[in-house]
Amino acid sequence: MNANDILEEMKKLRYECRILNAEIINLQGKSKRKTQTLDSIIDQNNGMTENVDVLKKQIINFELCDVDELQRQYEEIQKEIKSHQAEYKDLCNDISKLEDALDIQRASTLKQDIYGQLSCGYRTAPLKQINKEGCAIALKRSLEDELNDLQEKGAPIRVIAKKRSQLSHVGILCTQLRI
C-alpha cells in the first residue's frame, strides 16, 4: 500500500462513517421515541397488572358474582398484555440493531484513526522513516511503549484493553504491509 492507497482508503472510511453517523442519528431518534413508548407500555402493563390483582381479590372476596363477566374482562386484559409484550419485543430488537450499528461505527472510526496515524506519520517522521513500513513500525512501537506505560501505572483495564485493540489493528496493518 502506498500513501495514495491509504489516503483513498481513508476517504472511503470517512464516507462510510458519515453514512453510519447519519444512520445512527436516525436510529437514536427512533430508539428514543421507542424507549418513551416502551416506558408508557410498561406503565400501562403495571396498571393492567394491578387491575388483574384487584379483579382476583374481588373474585376471592365476593361469594356471588358474575364469573363470566370477570372472565371476559380478564381475557381482554390478557390480550392487551400480550400486544404490549409484542411491542416490547419489537423495541428490544430495534435497540439491539442500534447497538450493533454503534459497534460497527466504533470499529470503523478506530480503523480510520489508525490509517490517519499512519498517514500523518509520513509527514512527521524523520527522513530515514519516510516509507510506510517505517511509519507502521514506529506507530507499532509507540503503541507498545504506551501500553507498557499504562500497565506500569496501573491504568484501568478498559483503557489497557483499548490500547491492546489499537495495537492489534496496527499489527494487522503491518502484516498487510508485509512488515
mmCIF file of C-alpha atoms in Angstrom:
data_model
loop_
_atom_site.group_PDB
_atom_site.id
_atom_site.type_symbol
_atom_site.label_atom_id
_atom_site.label_comp_id
_atom_site.label_asym_id
_atom_site.label_seq_id
_atom_site.Cartn_x
_atom_site.Cartn_y
_atom_site.Cartn_z
ATOM 1 C CA MET A 1 0.000 0.000 0.000
ATOM 2 C CA ASN A 2 1.346 3.409 -0.863
ATOM 3 C CA ALA A 3 0.345 6.761 0.534
ATOM 4 C CA ASN A 4 -2.272 7.367 -2.171
ATOM 5 C CA ASP A 5 -3.906 3.996 -1.495
ATOM 6 C CA ILE A 6 -4.050 4.754 2.200
ATOM 7 C CA LEU A 7 -5.494 8.228 1.558
ATOM 8 C CA GLU A 8 -8.115 6.699 -0.759
ATOM 9 C CA GLU A 9 -8.948 4.137 1.922
ATOM 10 C CA MET A 10 -9.260 6.976 4.456
ATOM 11 C CA LYS A 11 -11.637 8.857 2.135
ATOM 12 C CA LYS A 12 -13.766 5.732 1.754
ATOM 13 C CA LEU A 13 -13.787 5.179 5.502
ATOM 14 C CA ARG A 14 -14.761 8.808 6.156
ATOM 15 C CA TYR A 15 -17.608 8.490 3.670
ATOM 16 C CA GLU A 16 -18.756 5.253 5.327
ATOM 17 C CA CYS A 17 -18.516 6.922 8.740
ATOM 18 C CA ARG A 18 -20.685 9.813 7.561
ATOM 19 C CA ILE A 19 -23.305 7.375 6.305
ATOM 20 C CA LEU A 20 -23.130 5.356 9.525
ATOM 21 C CA ASN A 21 -23.329 8.513 11.641
ATOM 22 C CA ALA A 22 -26.448 9.618 9.759
ATOM 23 C CA GLU A 23 -27.989 6.185 10.248
ATOM 24 C CA ILE A 24 -27.025 6.191 13.906
ATOM 25 C CA ILE A 25 -28.624 9.605 14.424
ATOM 26 C CA ASN A 26 -31.825 8.328 12.798
ATOM 27 C CA LEU A 27 -31.738 5.147 14.864
ATOM 28 C CA GLN A 28 -31.068 7.113 18.047
ATOM 29 C CA GLY A 29 -34.130 9.252 17.378
ATOM 30 C CA LYS A 30 -36.202 6.158 16.746
ATOM 31 C CA SER A 31 -34.716 4.491 19.801
ATOM 32 C CA LYS A 32 -35.569 7.489 21.987
ATOM 33 C CA ARG A 33 -39.150 7.515 20.760
ATOM 34 C CA LYS A 34 -39.447 3.776 21.176
ATOM 35 C CA THR A 35 -37.907 3.955 24.636
ATOM 36 C CA GLN A 36 -40.533 6.530 25.611
ATOM 37 C CA THR A 37 -43.212 4.308 24.100
ATOM 38 C CA LEU A 38 -41.730 1.357 25.952
ATOM 39 C CA ASP A 39 -41.872 3.267 29.231
ATOM 40 C CA SER A 40 -45.521 4.124 28.660
ATOM 41 C CA ILE A 41 -46.244 0.496 27.731
ATOM 42 C CA ILE A 42 -44.522 -0.671 30.899
ATOM 43 C CA ASP A 43 -46.588 1.804 32.932
ATOM 44 C CA GLN A 44 -49.751 0.573 31.224
ATOM 45 C CA ASN A 45 -48.672 -3.001 31.831
ATOM 46 C CA ASN A 46 -48.153 -2.234 35.523
ATOM 47 C CA GLY A 47 -51.603 -0.664 35.630
ATOM 48 C CA MET A 48 -53.091 -3.684 33.923
ATOM 49 C CA THR A 49 -51.310 -5.996 36.350
ATOM 50 C CA GLU A 50 -52.753 -4.017 39.244
ATOM 51 C CA ASN A 51 -56.199 -4.303 37.651
ATOM 52 C CA VAL A 52 -55.759 -8.060 37.363
ATOM 53 C CA ASP A 53 -54.735 -8.222 41.017
ATOM 54 C CA VAL A 54 -57.798 -6.172 42.007
ATOM 55 C CA LEU A 55 -60.022 -8.465 39.960
ATOM 56 C CA LYS A 56 -58.504 -11.522 41.602
ATOM 57 C CA LYS A 57 -59.159 -10.014 45.050
ATOM 58 C CA GLN A 58 -62.742 -9.219 44.064
ATOM 59 C CA ILE A 59 -63.270 -12.799 42.960
ATOM 60 C CA ILE A 60 -61.942 -14.059 46.276
ATOM 61 C CA ASN A 61 -63.971 -11.579 48.386
ATOM 62 C CA PHE A 62 -67.347 -11.977 46.691
ATOM 63 C CA GLU A 63 -69.206 -15.181 47.022
ATOM 64 C CA LEU A 64 -71.805 -14.336 44.425
ATOM 65 C CA CYS A 65 -70.548 -12.551 41.372
ATOM 66 C CA ASP A 66 -70.745 -12.702 37.629
ATOM 67 C CA VAL A 67 -67.865 -15.048 36.902
ATOM 68 C CA ASP A 68 -68.395 -14.910 33.145
ATOM 69 C CA GLU A 69 -68.064 -11.111 33.100
ATOM 70 C CA LEU A 70 -64.915 -11.247 35.195
ATOM 71 C CA GLN A 71 -63.508 -13.968 32.958
ATOM 72 C CA ARG A 72 -64.217 -11.842 29.882
ATOM 73 C CA GLN A 73 -62.511 -8.815 31.458
ATOM 74 C CA TYR A 74 -59.565 -10.955 32.449
ATOM 75 C CA GLU A 75 -59.218 -12.290 28.888
ATOM 76 C CA GLU A 76 -59.369 -8.757 27.459
ATOM 77 C CA ILE A 77 -56.635 -7.641 29.816
ATOM 78 C CA GLN A 78 -54.539 -10.675 28.905
ATOM 79 C CA LYS A 79 -54.910 -9.824 25.193
ATOM 80 C CA GLU A 80 -53.766 -6.256 25.871
ATOM 81 C CA ILE A 81 -50.786 -7.527 27.868
ATOM 82 C CA LYS A 82 -49.805 -9.849 25.005
ATOM 83 C CA SER A 83 -49.989 -6.997 22.497
ATOM 84 C CA HIS A 84 -47.805 -4.850 24.770
ATOM 85 C CA GLN A 85 -45.337 -7.692 25.132
ATOM 86 C CA ALA A 86 -45.100 -7.955 21.336
ATOM 87 C CA GLU A 87 -44.412 -4.204 21.113
ATOM 88 C CA TYR A 88 -41.800 -4.570 23.843
ATOM 89 C CA LYS A 89 -40.073 -7.357 21.891
ATOM 90 C CA ASP A 90 -40.019 -5.181 18.739
ATOM 91 C CA LEU A 91 -38.494 -2.317 20.704
ATOM 92 C CA CYS A 92 -35.819 -4.610 22.133
ATOM 93 C CA ASN A 93 -34.954 -5.788 18.616
ATOM 94 C CA ASP A 94 -34.658 -2.188 17.406
ATOM 95 C CA ILE A 95 -32.411 -1.304 20.341
ATOM 96 C CA SER A 96 -30.234 -4.328 19.557
ATOM 97 C CA LYS A 97 -29.892 -3.184 15.935
ATOM 98 C CA LEU A 98 -28.933 0.290 17.121
ATOM 99 C CA GLU A 99 -26.247 -1.131 19.405
ATOM 100 C CA ASP A 100 -24.886 -3.220 16.510
ATOM 101 C CA ALA A 101 -24.714 -0.113 14.310
ATOM 102 C CA LEU A 102 -22.856 1.750 17.055
ATOM 103 C CA ASP A 103 -20.338 -1.099 17.350
ATOM 104 C CA ILE A 104 -19.745 -1.039 13.592
ATOM 105 C CA GLN A 105 -19.287 2.734 13.687
ATOM 106 C CA ARG A 106 -16.787 2.477 16.552
ATOM 107 C CA ALA A 107 -14.740 -0.154 14.704
ATOM 108 C CA SER A 108 -14.770 1.939 11.537
ATOM 109 C CA THR A 109 -13.649 5.022 13.463
ATOM 110 C CA LEU A 110 -10.791 3.095 15.069
ATOM 111 C CA LYS A 111 -9.630 1.826 11.681
ATOM 112 C CA GLN A 112 -9.847 5.349 10.276
ATOM 113 C CA ASP A 113 -7.792 6.678 13.201
ATOM 114 C CA ILE A 114 -5.094 4.064 12.605
ATOM 115 C CA TYR A 115 -4.912 4.862 8.907
ATOM 116 C CA GLY A 116 -4.775 8.549 9.826
ATOM 117 C CA GLN A 117 -1.918 7.934 12.239
ATOM 118 C CA LEU A 118 -0.044 6.015 9.550
ATOM 119 C CA SER A 119 -0.695 8.770 7.021
ATOM 120 C CA CYS A 120 0.331 11.550 9.419
ATOM 121 C CA GLY A 121 3.380 9.527 10.352
ATOM 122 C CA TYR A 122 4.759 10.005 6.841
ATOM 123 C CA ARG A 123 4.865 13.761 7.249
ATOM 124 C CA THR A 124 6.271 13.889 10.752
ATOM 125 C CA ALA A 125 8.727 11.000 10.544
ATOM 126 C CA PRO A 126 12.465 11.614 10.165
ATOM 127 C CA LEU A 127 13.863 11.217 6.658
ATOM 128 C CA LYS A 128 15.056 7.681 7.403
ATOM 129 C CA GLN A 129 11.419 6.667 8.130
ATOM 130 C CA ILE A 130 9.685 8.190 5.112
ATOM 131 C CA ASN A 131 8.499 4.823 3.788
ATOM 132 C CA LYS A 132 5.249 3.375 5.040
ATOM 133 C CA GLU A 133 6.873 0.348 6.632
ATOM 134 C CA GLY A 134 8.971 2.580 8.843
ATOM 135 C CA CYS A 135 5.936 4.596 9.873
ATOM 136 C CA ALA A 136 3.940 1.469 10.651
ATOM 137 C CA ILE A 137 6.803 0.084 12.724
ATOM 138 C CA ALA A 138 7.216 3.418 14.524
ATOM 139 C CA LEU A 139 3.476 3.546 15.266
ATOM 140 C CA LYS A 140 3.504 -0.054 16.479
ATOM 141 C CA ARG A 141 6.466 0.611 18.768
ATOM 142 C CA SER A 142 4.922 3.793 20.146
ATOM 143 C CA LEU A 143 1.684 1.908 20.897
ATOM 144 C CA GLU A 144 3.686 -0.866 22.592
ATOM 145 C CA ASP A 145 5.501 1.743 24.702
ATOM 146 C CA GLU A 146 2.210 3.425 25.628
ATOM 147 C CA LEU A 147 0.716 0.052 26.549
ATOM 148 C CA ASN A 148 3.701 -0.800 28.755
ATOM 149 C CA ASP A 149 3.487 2.622 30.442
ATOM 150 C CA LEU A 150 -0.236 2.157 31.097
ATOM 151 C CA GLN A 151 0.344 -1.285 32.585
ATOM 152 C CA GLU A 152 3.134 0.003 34.811
ATOM 153 C CA LYS A 153 0.988 2.900 36.022
ATOM 154 C CA GLY A 154 -1.892 0.526 36.807
ATOM 155 C CA ALA A 155 -4.347 2.157 34.383
ATOM 156 C CA PRO A 156 -7.967 0.906 34.294
ATOM 157 C CA ILE A 157 -8.483 -2.374 32.459
ATOM 158 C CA ARG A 158 -10.733 -0.823 29.791
ATOM 159 C CA VAL A 159 -8.013 1.710 28.859
ATOM 160 C CA ILE A 160 -5.427 -1.062 28.589
ATOM 161 C CA ALA A 161 -7.855 -3.178 26.542
ATOM 162 C CA LYS A 162 -8.478 -0.288 24.142
ATOM 163 C CA LYS A 163 -4.745 0.228 23.689
ATOM 164 C CA ARG A 164 -4.293 -3.517 23.049
ATOM 165 C CA SER A 165 -7.052 -3.362 20.462
ATOM 166 C CA GLN A 166 -5.322 -0.458 18.708
ATOM 167 C CA LEU A 167 -2.031 -2.359 18.802
ATOM 168 C CA SER A 168 -3.757 -5.404 17.327
ATOM 169 C CA HIS A 169 -5.190 -3.329 14.461
ATOM 170 C CA VAL A 170 -1.777 -1.837 13.741
ATOM 171 C CA GLY A 171 -0.318 -5.349 13.822
ATOM 172 C CA ILE A 172 -2.840 -6.401 11.184
ATOM 173 C CA LEU A 173 -1.917 -3.379 9.070
ATOM 174 C CA CYS A 174 1.768 -4.209 9.456
ATOM 175 C CA THR A 175 1.028 -7.749 8.280
ATOM 176 C CA GLN A 176 -0.800 -6.335 5.275
ATOM 177 C CA LEU A 177 2.225 -4.153 4.526
ATOM 178 C CA ARG A 178 4.405 -7.298 4.878
ATOM 179 C CA ILE A 179 6.426 -5.977 7.801
#
